Tab-separated table of C-alpha atoms in Angstrom:
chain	number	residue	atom	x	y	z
A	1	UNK	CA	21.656	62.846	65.231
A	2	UNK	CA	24.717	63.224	62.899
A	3	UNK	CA	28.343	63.629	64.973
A	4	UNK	CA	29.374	65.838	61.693
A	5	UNK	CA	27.661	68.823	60.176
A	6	UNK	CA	27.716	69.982	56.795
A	7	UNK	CA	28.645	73.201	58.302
A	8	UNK	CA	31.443	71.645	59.735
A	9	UNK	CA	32.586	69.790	56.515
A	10	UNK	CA	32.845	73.165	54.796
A	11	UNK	CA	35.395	74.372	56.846
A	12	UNK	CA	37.088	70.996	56.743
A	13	UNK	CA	37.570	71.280	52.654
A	14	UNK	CA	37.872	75.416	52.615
A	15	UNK	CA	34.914	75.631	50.667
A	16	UNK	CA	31.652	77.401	51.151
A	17	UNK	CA	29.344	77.050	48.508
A	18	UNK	CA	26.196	79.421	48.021
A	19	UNK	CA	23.845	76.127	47.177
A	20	UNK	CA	25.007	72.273	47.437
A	21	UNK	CA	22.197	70.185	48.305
A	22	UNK	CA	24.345	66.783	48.459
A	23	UNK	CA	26.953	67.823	51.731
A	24	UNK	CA	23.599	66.232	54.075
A	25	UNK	CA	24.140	63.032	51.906
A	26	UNK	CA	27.643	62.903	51.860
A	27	UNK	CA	27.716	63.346	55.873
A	28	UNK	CA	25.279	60.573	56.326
A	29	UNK	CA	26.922	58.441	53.900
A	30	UNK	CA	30.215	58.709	55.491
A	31	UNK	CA	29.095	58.250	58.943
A	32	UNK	CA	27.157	55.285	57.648
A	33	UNK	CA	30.739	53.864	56.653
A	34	UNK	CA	32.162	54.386	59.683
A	35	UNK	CA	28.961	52.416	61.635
A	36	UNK	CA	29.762	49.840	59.251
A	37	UNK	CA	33.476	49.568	59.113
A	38	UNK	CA	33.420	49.410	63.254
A	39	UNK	CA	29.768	47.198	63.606
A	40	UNK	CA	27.979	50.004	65.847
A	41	UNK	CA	27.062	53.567	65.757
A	42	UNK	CA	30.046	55.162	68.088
A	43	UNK	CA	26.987	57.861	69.040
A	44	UNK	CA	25.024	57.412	72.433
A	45	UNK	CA	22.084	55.510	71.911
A	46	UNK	CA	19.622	52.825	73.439
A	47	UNK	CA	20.241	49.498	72.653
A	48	UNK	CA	18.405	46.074	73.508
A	49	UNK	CA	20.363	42.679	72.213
A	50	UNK	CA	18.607	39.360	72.391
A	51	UNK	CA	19.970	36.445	72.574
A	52	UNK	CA	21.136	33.096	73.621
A	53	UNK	CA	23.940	32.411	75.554
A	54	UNK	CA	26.815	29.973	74.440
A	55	UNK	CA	27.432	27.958	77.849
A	56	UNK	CA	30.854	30.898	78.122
A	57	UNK	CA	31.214	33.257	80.803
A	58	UNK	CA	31.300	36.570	78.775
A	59	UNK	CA	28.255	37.920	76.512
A	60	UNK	CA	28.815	40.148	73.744
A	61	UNK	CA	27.019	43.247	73.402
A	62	UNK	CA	26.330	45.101	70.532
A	63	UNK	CA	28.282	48.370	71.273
A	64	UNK	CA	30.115	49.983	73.485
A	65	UNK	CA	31.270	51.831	75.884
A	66	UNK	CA	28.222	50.588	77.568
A	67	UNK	CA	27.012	53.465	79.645
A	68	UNK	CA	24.134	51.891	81.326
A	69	UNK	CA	22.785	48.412	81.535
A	70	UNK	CA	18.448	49.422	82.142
A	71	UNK	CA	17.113	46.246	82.034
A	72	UNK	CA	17.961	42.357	81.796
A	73	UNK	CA	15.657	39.342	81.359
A	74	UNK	CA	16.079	35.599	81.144
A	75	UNK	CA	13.505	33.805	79.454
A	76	UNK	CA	11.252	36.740	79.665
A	77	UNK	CA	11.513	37.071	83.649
A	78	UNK	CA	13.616	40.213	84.562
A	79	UNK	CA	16.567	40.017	86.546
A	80	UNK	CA	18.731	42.464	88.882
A	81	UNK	CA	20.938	44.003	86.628
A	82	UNK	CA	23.394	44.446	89.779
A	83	UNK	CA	24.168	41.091	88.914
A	84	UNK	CA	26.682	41.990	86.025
A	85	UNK	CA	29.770	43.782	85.389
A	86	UNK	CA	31.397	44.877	82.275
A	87	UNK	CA	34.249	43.275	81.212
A	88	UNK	CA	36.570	44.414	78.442
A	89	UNK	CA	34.604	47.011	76.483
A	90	UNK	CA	31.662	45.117	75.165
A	91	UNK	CA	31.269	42.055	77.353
A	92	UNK	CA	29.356	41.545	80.329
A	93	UNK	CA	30.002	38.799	83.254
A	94	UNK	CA	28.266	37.415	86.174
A	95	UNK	CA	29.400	39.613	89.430
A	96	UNK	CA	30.631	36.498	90.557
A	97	UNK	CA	32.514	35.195	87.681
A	98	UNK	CA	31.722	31.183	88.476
A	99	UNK	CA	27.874	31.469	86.565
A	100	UNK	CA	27.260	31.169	82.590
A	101	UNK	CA	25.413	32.166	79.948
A	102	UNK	CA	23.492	29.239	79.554
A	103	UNK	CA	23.160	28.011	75.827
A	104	UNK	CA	19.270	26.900	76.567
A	105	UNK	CA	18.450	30.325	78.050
A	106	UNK	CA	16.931	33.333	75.753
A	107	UNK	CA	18.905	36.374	77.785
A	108	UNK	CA	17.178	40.396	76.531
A	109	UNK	CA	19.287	43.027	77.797
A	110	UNK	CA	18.616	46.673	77.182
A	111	UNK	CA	21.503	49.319	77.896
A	112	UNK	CA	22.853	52.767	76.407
A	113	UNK	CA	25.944	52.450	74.655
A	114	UNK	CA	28.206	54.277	72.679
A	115	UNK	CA	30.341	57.890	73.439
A	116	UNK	CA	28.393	60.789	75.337
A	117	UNK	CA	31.157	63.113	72.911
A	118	UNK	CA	32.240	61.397	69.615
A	119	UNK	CA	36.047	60.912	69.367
A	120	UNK	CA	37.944	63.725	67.752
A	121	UNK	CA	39.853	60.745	65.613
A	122	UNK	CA	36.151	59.023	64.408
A	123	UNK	CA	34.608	62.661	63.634
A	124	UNK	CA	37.821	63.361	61.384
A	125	UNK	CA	37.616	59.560	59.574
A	126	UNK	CA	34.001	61.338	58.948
A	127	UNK	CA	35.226	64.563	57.498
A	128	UNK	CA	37.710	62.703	55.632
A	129	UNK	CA	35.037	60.372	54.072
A	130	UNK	CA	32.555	63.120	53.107
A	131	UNK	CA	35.364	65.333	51.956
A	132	UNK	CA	36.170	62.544	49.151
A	133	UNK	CA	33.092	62.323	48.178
A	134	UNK	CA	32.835	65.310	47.566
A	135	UNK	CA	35.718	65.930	45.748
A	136	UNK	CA	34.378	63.183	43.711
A	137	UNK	CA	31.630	65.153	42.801
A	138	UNK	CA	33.784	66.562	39.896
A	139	UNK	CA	35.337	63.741	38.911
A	140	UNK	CA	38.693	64.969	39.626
A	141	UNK	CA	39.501	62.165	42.771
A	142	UNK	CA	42.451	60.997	42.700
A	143	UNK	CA	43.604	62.179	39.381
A	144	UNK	CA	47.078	63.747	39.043
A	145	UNK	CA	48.644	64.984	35.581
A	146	UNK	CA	52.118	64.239	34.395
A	147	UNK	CA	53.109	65.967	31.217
A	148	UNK	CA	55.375	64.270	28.733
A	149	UNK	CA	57.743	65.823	25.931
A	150	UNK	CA	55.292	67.480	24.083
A	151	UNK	CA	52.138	66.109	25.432
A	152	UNK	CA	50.357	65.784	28.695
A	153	UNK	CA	48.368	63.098	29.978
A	154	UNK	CA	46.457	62.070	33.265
A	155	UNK	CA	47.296	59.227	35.822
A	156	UNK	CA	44.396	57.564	37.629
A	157	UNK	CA	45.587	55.694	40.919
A	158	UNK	CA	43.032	53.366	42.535
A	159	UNK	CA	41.689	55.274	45.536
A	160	UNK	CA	40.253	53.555	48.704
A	161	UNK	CA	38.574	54.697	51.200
A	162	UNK	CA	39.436	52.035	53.814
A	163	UNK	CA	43.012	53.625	54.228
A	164	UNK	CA	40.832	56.357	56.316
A	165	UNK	CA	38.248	53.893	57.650
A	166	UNK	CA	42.057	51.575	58.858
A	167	UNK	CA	42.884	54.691	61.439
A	168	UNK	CA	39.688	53.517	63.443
A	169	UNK	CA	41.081	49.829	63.592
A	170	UNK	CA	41.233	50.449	68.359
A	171	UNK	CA	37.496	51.311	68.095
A	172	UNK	CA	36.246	48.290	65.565
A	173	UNK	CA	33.808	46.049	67.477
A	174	UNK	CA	35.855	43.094	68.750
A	175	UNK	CA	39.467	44.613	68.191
A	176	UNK	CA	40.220	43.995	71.442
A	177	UNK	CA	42.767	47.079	71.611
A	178	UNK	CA	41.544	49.943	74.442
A	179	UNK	CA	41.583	53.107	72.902
């Protein structure tokens, strides 16, 4: 399920088209960025990681905010998911902080993680994304004109679209900041 619509990039960029069969593509494709600039989809969805642990006392999870830890086992035998708390975002501990994730044990947890509504700040990264590309479309990005004496000419400047992507730096998977 996309966290942008075309409709919605429309009225983002003032434009409404009769016919433009690329907006679906440039939605996806910008929302794709943003899953890979911050190493999980930010929308709600089931996850199961499999692992081993690394003798520490924290185990990393693939996304977050974790919502709800369903089911855990430990070398295939299910355990009481009561047993762990969430700790900083993405990590889960032992209720009772003195037990590890033992380096010689295969640890399968399944849980829902990511944002019941997606942040106002990622969905307008995500308008901003699919907005360049297609402005691109033209090739007119990031092209400005200076004119000179008695001719003009046109100035490229490098564009990038990580100075969009930098804004979501507090959700990025293993920042560390709370957002």
């Amino acid at each position: 399920m996309a966290y942008i619509t075309k409709e919605e990039l429309e009225d983002y960029v003032k434009k409404y088209p009769e016919e433009n069969f690329l907006l679906e593509q440039y939605v996806s494709a910008a929302e794709e960025m943003i899953e890979n600039y911050l190493g999980y989809s930010p929308e709600k969805k089931e996850y199961k990681t499999v692992c081993y642990g690394d003798d520490g006392k924290l185990l990393c999870l693939e996304a977050f905010p974790l919502i709800e830890l369903k089911e855990v086992k430990i070398n295939d035998n299910i355990v009481d998911s009561s047993l762990f708390r969430i700790k900083k975002r993405n990590y889960l501990e032992f209720n009772y902080g003195k037990s590890v994730f033992c380096s010689d044990r295969l640890y399968s947890l399944t849980y829902t993680a990511g944002f019941e509504k997606v942040p106002g700040k990622i969905k307008t990264v995500a308008l901003q994304l699919a907005s360049l590309m297609w402005e691109s479309e033209g090739g007119n990005l990031a092209v400005s004109s200076t004119t000179y004496s008695d001719n003009g000419s046109r100035v490229f400047n490098n564009f990038k679209a990580d100075r969009f992507l930098e804004e979501l730096e507090a959700y990025k998977k293993g920042s560390g900041e709370d957002f």
